[in-house]
Short mmCIF file of C-alpha atoms in Angstrom, two decimals:
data_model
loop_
_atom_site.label_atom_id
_atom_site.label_comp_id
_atom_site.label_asym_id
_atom_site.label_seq_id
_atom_site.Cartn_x
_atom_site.Cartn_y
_atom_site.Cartn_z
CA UNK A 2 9.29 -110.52 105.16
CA UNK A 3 8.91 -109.83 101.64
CA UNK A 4 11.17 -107.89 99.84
CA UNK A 5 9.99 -104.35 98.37
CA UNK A 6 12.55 -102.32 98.26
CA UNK A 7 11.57 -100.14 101.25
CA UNK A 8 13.92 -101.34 103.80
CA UNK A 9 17.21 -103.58 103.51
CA UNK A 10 17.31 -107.53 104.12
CA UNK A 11 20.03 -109.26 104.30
CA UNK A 12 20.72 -111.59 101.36
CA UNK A 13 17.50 -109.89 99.24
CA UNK A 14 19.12 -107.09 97.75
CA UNK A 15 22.39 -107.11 95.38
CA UNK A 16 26.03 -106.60 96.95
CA UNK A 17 26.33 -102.71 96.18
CA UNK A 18 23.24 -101.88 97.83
CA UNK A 19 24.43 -104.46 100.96
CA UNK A 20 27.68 -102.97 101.19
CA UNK A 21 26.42 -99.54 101.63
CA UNK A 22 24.27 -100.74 104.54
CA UNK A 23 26.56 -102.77 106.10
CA UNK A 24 29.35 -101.01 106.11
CA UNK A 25 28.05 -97.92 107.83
CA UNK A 26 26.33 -100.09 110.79
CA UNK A 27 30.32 -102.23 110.86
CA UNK A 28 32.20 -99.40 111.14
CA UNK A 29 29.84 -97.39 113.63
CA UNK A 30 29.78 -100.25 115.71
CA UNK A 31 33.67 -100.45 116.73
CA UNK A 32 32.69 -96.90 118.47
CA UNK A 33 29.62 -98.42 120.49
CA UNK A 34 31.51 -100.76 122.66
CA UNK A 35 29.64 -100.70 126.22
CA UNK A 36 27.09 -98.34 125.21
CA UNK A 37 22.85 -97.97 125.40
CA UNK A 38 22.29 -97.63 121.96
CA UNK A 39 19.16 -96.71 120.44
CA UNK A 40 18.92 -97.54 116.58
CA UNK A 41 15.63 -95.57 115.46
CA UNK A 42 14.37 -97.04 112.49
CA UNK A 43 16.23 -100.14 112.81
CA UNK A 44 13.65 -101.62 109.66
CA UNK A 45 14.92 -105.60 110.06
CA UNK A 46 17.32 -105.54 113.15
CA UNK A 47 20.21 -106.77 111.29
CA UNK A 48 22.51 -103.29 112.12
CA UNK A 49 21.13 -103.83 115.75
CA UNK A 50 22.55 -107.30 115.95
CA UNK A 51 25.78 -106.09 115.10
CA UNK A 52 26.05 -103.12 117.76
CA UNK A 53 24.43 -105.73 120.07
CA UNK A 54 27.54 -107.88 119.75
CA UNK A 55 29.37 -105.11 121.47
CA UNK A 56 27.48 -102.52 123.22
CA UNK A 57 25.98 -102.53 126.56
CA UNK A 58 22.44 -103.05 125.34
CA UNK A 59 20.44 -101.59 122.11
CA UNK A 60 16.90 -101.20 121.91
CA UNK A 61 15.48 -101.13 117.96
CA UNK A 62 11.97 -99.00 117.36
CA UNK A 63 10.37 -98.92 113.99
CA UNK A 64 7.25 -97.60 112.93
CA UNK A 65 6.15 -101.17 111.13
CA UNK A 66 4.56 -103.87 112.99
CA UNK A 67 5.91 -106.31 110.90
CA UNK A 68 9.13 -105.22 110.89
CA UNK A 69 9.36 -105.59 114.69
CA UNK A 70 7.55 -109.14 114.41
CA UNK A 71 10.49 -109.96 112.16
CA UNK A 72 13.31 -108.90 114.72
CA UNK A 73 11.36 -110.32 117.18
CA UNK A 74 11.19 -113.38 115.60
CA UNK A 75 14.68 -113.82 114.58
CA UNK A 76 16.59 -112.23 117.87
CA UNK A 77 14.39 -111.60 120.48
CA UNK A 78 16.94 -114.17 122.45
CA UNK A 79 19.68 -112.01 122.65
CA UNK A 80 20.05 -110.56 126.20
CA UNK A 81 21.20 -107.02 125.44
CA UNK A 82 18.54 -106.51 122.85
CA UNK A 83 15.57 -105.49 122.71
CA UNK A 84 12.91 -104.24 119.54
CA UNK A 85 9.93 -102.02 120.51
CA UNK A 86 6.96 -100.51 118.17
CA UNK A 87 7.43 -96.85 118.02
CA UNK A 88 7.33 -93.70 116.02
CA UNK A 89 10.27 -91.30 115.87
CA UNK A 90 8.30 -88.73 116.43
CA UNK A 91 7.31 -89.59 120.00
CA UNK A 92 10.14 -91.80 121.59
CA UNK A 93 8.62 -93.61 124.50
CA UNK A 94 12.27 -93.34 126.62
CA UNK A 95 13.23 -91.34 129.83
CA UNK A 96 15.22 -87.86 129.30
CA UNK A 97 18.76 -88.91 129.37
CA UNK A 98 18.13 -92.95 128.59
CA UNK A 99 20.85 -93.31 125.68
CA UNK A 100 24.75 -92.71 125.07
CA UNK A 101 23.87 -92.97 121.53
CA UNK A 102 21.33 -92.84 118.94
CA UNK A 103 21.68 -94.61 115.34
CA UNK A 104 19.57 -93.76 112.62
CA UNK A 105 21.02 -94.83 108.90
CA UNK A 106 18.79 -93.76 105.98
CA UNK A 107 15.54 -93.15 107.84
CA UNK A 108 14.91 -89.74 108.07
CA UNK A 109 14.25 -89.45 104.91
CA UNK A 110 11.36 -91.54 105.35
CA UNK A 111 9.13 -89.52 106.97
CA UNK A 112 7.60 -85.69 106.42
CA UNK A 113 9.97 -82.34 107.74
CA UNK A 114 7.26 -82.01 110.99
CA UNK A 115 8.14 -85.86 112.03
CA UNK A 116 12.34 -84.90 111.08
CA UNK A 117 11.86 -81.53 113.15
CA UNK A 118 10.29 -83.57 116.20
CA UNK A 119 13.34 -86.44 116.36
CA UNK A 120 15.70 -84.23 116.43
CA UNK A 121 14.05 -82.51 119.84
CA UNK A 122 13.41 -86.16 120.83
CA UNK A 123 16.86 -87.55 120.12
CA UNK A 124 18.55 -84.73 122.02
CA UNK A 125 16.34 -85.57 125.02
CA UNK A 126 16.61 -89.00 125.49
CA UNK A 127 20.72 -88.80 124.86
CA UNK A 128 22.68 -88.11 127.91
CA UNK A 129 24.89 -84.77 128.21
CA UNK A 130 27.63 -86.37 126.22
CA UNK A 131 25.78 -88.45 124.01
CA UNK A 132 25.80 -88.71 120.36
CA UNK A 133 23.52 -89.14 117.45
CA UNK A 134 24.59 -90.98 114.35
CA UNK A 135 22.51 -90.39 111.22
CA UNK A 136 22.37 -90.55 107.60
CA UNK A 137 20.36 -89.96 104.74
CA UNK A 138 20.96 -89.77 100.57
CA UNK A 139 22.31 -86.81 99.29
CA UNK A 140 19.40 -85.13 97.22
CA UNK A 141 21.76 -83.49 94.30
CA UNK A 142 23.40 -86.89 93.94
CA UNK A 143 21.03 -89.40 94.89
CA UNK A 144 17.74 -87.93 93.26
CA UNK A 145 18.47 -84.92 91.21
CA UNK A 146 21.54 -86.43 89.00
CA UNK A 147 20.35 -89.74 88.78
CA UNK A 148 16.94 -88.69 87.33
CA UNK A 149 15.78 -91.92 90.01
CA UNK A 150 13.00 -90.74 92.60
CA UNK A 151 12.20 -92.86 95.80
CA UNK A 152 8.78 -93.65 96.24
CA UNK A 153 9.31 -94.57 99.91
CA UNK A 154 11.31 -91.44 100.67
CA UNK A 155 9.53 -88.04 101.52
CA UNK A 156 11.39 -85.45 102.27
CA UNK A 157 15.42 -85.47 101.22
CA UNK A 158 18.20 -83.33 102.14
CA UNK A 159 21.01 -81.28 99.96
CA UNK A 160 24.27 -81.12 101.61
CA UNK A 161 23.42 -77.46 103.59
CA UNK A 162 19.91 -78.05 104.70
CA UNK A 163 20.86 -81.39 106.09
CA UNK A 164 23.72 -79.37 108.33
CA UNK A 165 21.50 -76.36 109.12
CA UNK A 166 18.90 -79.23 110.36
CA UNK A 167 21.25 -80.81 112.59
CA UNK A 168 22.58 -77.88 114.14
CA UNK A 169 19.18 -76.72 115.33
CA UNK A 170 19.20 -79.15 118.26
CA UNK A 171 23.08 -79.72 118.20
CA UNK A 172 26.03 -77.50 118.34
CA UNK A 173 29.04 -80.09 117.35
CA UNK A 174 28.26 -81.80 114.07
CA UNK A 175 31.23 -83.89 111.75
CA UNK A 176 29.43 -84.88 108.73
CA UNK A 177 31.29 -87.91 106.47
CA UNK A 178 30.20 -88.79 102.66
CA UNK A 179 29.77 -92.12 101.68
CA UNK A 180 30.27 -93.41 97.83
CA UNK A 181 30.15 -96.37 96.22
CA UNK A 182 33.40 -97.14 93.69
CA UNK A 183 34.79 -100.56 93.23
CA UNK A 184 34.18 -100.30 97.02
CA UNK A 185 32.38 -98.32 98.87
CA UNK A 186 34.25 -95.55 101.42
CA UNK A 187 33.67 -93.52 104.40
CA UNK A 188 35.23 -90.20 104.16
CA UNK A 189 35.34 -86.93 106.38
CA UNK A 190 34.23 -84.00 104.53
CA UNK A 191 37.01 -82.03 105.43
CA UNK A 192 40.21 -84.56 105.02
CA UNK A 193 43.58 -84.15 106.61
CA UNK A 194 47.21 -85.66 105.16
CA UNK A 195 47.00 -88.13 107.72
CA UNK A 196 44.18 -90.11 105.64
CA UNK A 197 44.10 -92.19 102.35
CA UNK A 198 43.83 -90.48 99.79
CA UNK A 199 40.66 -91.45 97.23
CA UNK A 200 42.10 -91.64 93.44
CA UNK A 201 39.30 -91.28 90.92
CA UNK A 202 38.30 -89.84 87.64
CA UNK A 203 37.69 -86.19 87.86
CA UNK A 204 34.53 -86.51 86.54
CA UNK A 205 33.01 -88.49 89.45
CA UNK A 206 31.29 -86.63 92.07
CA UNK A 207 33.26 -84.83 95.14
CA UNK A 208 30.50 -85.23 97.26
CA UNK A 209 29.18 -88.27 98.72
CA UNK A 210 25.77 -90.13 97.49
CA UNK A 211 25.09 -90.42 101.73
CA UNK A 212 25.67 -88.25 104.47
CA UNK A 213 26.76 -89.75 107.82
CA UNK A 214 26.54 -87.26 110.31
CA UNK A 215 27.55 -87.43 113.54
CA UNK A 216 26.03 -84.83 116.13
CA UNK A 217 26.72 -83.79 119.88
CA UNK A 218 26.39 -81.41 122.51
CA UNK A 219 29.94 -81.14 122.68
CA UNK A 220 33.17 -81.40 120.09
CA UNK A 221 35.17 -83.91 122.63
CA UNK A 222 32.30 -87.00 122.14
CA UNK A 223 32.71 -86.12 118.25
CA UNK A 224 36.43 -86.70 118.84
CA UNK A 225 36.58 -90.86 119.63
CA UNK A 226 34.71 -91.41 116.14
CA UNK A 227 36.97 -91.50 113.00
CA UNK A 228 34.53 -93.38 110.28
CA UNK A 229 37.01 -92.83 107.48
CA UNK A 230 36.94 -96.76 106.23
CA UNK A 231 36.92 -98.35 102.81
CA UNK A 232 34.93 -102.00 102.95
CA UNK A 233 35.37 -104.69 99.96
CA UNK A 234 32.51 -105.66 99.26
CA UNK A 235 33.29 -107.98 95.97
CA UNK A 236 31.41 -111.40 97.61
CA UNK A 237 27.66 -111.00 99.17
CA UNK A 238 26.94 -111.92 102.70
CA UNK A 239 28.70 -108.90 104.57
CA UNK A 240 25.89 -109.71 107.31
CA UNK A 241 26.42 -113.41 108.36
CA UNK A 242 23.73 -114.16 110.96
CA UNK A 243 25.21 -117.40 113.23
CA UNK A 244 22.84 -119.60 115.66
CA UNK A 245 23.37 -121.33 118.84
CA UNK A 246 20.75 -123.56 120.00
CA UNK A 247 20.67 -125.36 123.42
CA UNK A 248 20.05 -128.77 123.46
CA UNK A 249 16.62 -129.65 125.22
CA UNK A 250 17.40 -133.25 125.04
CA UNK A 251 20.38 -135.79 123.79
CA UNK A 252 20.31 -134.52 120.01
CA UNK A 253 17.45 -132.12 120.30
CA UNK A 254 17.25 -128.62 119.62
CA UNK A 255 14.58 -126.11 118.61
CA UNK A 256 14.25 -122.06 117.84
CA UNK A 257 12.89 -121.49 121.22
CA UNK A 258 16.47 -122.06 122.66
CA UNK A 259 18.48 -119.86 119.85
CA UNK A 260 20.99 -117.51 120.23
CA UNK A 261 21.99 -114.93 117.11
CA UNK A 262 25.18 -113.23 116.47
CA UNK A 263 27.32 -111.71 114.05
CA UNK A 264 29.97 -113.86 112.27
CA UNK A 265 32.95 -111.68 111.52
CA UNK A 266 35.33 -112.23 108.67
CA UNK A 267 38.59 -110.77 107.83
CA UNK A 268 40.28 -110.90 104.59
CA UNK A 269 42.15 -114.28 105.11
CA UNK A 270 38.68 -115.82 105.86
CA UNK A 271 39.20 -116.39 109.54
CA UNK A 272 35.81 -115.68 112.01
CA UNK A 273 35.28 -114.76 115.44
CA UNK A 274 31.48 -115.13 116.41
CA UNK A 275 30.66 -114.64 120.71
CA UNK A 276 27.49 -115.47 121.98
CA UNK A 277 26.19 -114.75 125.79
CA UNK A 278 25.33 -118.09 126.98
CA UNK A 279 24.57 -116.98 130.73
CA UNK A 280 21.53 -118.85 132.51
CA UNK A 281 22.14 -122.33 130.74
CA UNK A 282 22.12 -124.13 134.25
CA UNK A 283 22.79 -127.71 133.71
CA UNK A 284 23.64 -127.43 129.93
CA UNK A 285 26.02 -129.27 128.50
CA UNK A 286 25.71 -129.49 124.71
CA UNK A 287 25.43 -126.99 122.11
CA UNK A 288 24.45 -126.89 118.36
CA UNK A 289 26.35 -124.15 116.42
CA UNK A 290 25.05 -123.21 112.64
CA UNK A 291 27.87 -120.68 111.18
CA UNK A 292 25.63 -119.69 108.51
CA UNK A 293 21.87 -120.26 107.20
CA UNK A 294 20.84 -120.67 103.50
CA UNK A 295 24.51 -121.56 101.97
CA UNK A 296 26.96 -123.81 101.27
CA UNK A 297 30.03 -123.49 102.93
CA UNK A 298 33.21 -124.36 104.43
CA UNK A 299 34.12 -124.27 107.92
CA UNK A 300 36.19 -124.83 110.32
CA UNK A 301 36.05 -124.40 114.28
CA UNK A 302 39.87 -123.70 115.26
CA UNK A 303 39.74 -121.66 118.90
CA UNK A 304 37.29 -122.08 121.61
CA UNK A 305 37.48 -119.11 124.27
CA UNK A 306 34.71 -119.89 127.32
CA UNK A 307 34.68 -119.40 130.79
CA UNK A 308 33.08 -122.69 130.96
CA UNK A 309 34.35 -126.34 129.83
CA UNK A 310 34.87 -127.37 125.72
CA UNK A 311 35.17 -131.05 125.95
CA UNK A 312 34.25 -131.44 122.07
CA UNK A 313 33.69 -129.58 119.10
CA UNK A 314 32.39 -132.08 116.22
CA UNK A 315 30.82 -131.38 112.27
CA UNK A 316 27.31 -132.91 111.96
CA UNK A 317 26.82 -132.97 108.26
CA UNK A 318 29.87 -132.08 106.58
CA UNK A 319 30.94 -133.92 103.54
CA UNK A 320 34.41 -133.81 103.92
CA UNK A 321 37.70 -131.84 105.55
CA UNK A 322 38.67 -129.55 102.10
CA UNK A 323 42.27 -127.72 102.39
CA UNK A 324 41.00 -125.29 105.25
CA UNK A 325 38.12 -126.76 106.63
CA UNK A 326 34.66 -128.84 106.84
CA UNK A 327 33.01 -128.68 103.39
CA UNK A 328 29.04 -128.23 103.63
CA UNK A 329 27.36 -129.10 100.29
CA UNK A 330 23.73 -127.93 101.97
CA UNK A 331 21.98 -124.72 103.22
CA UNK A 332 22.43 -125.75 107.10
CA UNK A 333 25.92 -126.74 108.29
CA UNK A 334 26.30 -127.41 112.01
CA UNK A 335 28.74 -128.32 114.59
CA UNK A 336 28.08 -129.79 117.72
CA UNK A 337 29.58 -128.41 120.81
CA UNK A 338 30.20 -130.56 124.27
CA UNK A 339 31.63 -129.43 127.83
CA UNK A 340 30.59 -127.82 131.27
CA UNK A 341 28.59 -124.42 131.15
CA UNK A 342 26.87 -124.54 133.97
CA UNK A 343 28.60 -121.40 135.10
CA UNK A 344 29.81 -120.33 131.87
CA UNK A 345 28.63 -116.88 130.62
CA UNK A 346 30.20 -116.59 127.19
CA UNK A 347 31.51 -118.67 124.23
CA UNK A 348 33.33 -117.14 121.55
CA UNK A 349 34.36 -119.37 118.76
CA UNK A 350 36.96 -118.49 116.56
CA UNK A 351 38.19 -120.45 112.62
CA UNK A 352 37.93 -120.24 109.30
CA UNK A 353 34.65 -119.90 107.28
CA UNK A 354 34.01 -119.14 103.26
CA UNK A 355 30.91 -119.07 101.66
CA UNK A 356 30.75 -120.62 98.40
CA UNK A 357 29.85 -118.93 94.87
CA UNK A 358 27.84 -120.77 92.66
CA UNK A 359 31.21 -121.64 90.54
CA UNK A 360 32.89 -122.96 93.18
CA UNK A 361 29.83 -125.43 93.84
CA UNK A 362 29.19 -126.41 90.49
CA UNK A 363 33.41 -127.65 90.99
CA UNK A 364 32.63 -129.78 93.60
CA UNK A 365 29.49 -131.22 92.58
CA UNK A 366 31.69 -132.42 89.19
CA UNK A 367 34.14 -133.67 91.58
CA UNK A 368 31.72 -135.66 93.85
CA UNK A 369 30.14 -136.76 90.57
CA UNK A 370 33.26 -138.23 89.41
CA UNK A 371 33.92 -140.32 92.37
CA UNK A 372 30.81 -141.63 92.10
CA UNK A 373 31.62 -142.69 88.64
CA UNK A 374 34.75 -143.83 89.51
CA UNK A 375 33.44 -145.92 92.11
CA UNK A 376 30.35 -147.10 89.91
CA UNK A 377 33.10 -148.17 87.23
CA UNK A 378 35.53 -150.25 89.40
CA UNK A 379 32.85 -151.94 91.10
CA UNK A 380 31.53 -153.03 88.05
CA UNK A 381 35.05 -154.17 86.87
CA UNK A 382 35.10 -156.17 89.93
CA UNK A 383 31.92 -158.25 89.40
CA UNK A 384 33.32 -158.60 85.78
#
């Protein structure tokens, strides 16, 4: 898809702008956990591939043909998810259909009639204790202060209207403000003692430059969701998008037999990555890729399956590197052996870094070196 600035893609826009994105769909996504989750305006499916990794099942709609095409494309073979054309407007669902509803910066997108009409249409298809999660730019901060004006965005909301919005179709509403510092933080509008306090110049806004709302019938499904988080965001790649293609033959793999989830990484580095590997009759080799597009390194330390590991085995590393498997190209992959004809699940668990274009430049200097070194004593020998 080519970039334009209209929707987020992974890896195409710089870190700030990824971290905001990101870190609203990661933190929203602990609260999903055995959900139906529809993400309206899900643009290209990368937040829906994270709440897939732990709801129930999540259907994405967008308005864009292409957009769907692209999430189609790229993760149509996960089970538990699903992407649909559709309009917000008119959401082609049964009354009832969803425990929750995610929207992040979309509702901005489209004209106050189109707003008006989601917010009757979210309320319908949500269950009696569902909830709606949504969030768009605040105007005052967003437009007004910076002097910057979307062209993609139509009709934007000041702190008040956005509220008196919401609370036409819902009566419990918590709204949180999200800004963008040396990190970017979640915070609840109204904060207790019991939370971290935010230590800034006085001169920088109160207020957030995003709203996150969340909405309900009722103040007790408000009352599982605490958003207040702070995410790092001083590397790229917040989103890492693993594979897991089947093997169709002794070696052979292709995109028609790929899997997609999220690789999670903590601070120390260490991943967990699960992938639904039900319906594999007969299989008994696997091709993992931690990572597309990068050089890396990576290491596979904890298998959990309710099938049969027999092997676990680097296909194009260079070399082991303090902490694991270093890949010096854009497509590192392991190779994974066993018994799943019953298994369901795999969940693989290790250490994983993505290298900055410092750290590569090192070890090209240090491969070039050997190769010197090896150049020179050879010739020494012949001498």
């Amino acid at each position: 898809m080519k970039y334009t600035g209209e929707r987020f893609i992974p890896n195409s826009d710089g870190v700030e702008i990824e971290a905001e994105h990101v870190h609203r769909y990661t933190i929203i996504s602990d609260y999903l956990k055995g959900m139906n989750v529809l993400d309206a305006g899900c643009g290209t499916g990368y937040g829906s591939l994270l709440i897939s990794q732990l709801a129930n099942t999540v259907v994405g709609i967008d308005i864009s043909s292409e957009s769907v095409e692209w999430c189609n494309e790229r993760y149509a073979t996960q089970e538990n998810l699903s992407f649909i054309q559709a309009s917000l407007e008119s959401l082609p669902f049964e009354d009832g259909e969803f425990d929750c509803i995610v929207s992040l910066e979309v509702i901005e997108h489209v004209d106050k009639n189109i707003q008006e009409s989601f917010l009757k249409e979210a309320k319908r298809v949500l269950n009696e204790n569902g909830v709606l999660i949504i969030s768009t730019p605040n105007k005052y901060i967003y437009t007004d202060k910076s002097g910057y004006h979307n062209p993609y965005h139509i009709h934007e909301f000041y702190p008040e209207e956005f509220k008196a919005f919401l609370y036409q179709e819902f009566g419990a509403l918590k709204i949180y403000n999200q800004s963008l510092y040396a990190v970017s933080s979640i915070s609840d509008e109204n904060p207790t003692d019991h939370e971290v306090r935010m230590l800034k110049k006085a001169d920088l806004d109160s207020t957030g430059k995003y709203m996150v709302a969340i909405c309900a019938n009722n103040v007790e499904s408000l009352s599982v969701f605490n958003l207040n988080s702070v995410y790092k965001y001083d590397n790229p790649l917040g989103i890492n998008i693993s594979s897991l293609y089947t093997a169709v033959g002794e070696g052979l793999y292709s995109q028609e037999h790929k899997k997609s989830g999220i690789l999670i990484v903590d601070e120390t580095n260490q991943f967990s990555v699960t992938f639904d590997i039900s319906g594999n009759e007969g299989i008994k080799q696997f091709r993992f890729d931690p990572i597309e597009d990068c050089f890396c390194i990576c290491s596979i330390e904890e298998i959990l399956t309710d099938g049969l590991i027999e092997s676990s085995v680097p296909l194009n590393a260079l070399e082991y590197h303090r902490q694991g498997f270093l890949f010096m190209n854009i497509d590192p992959q392991f190779e994974l052996r066993g018994v799943f004809e019953q298994a369901t699940y795999i969940t693989l668990k290790g250490y994983f870094k993505v290298l900055s274009q410092v750290e590569v430049s090192e070890f090209v200097d240090i491969f070039y070196n050997k190769m010197m070194n090896a150049i020179n004593a050879s010739n020494n020998t012949e001498s």
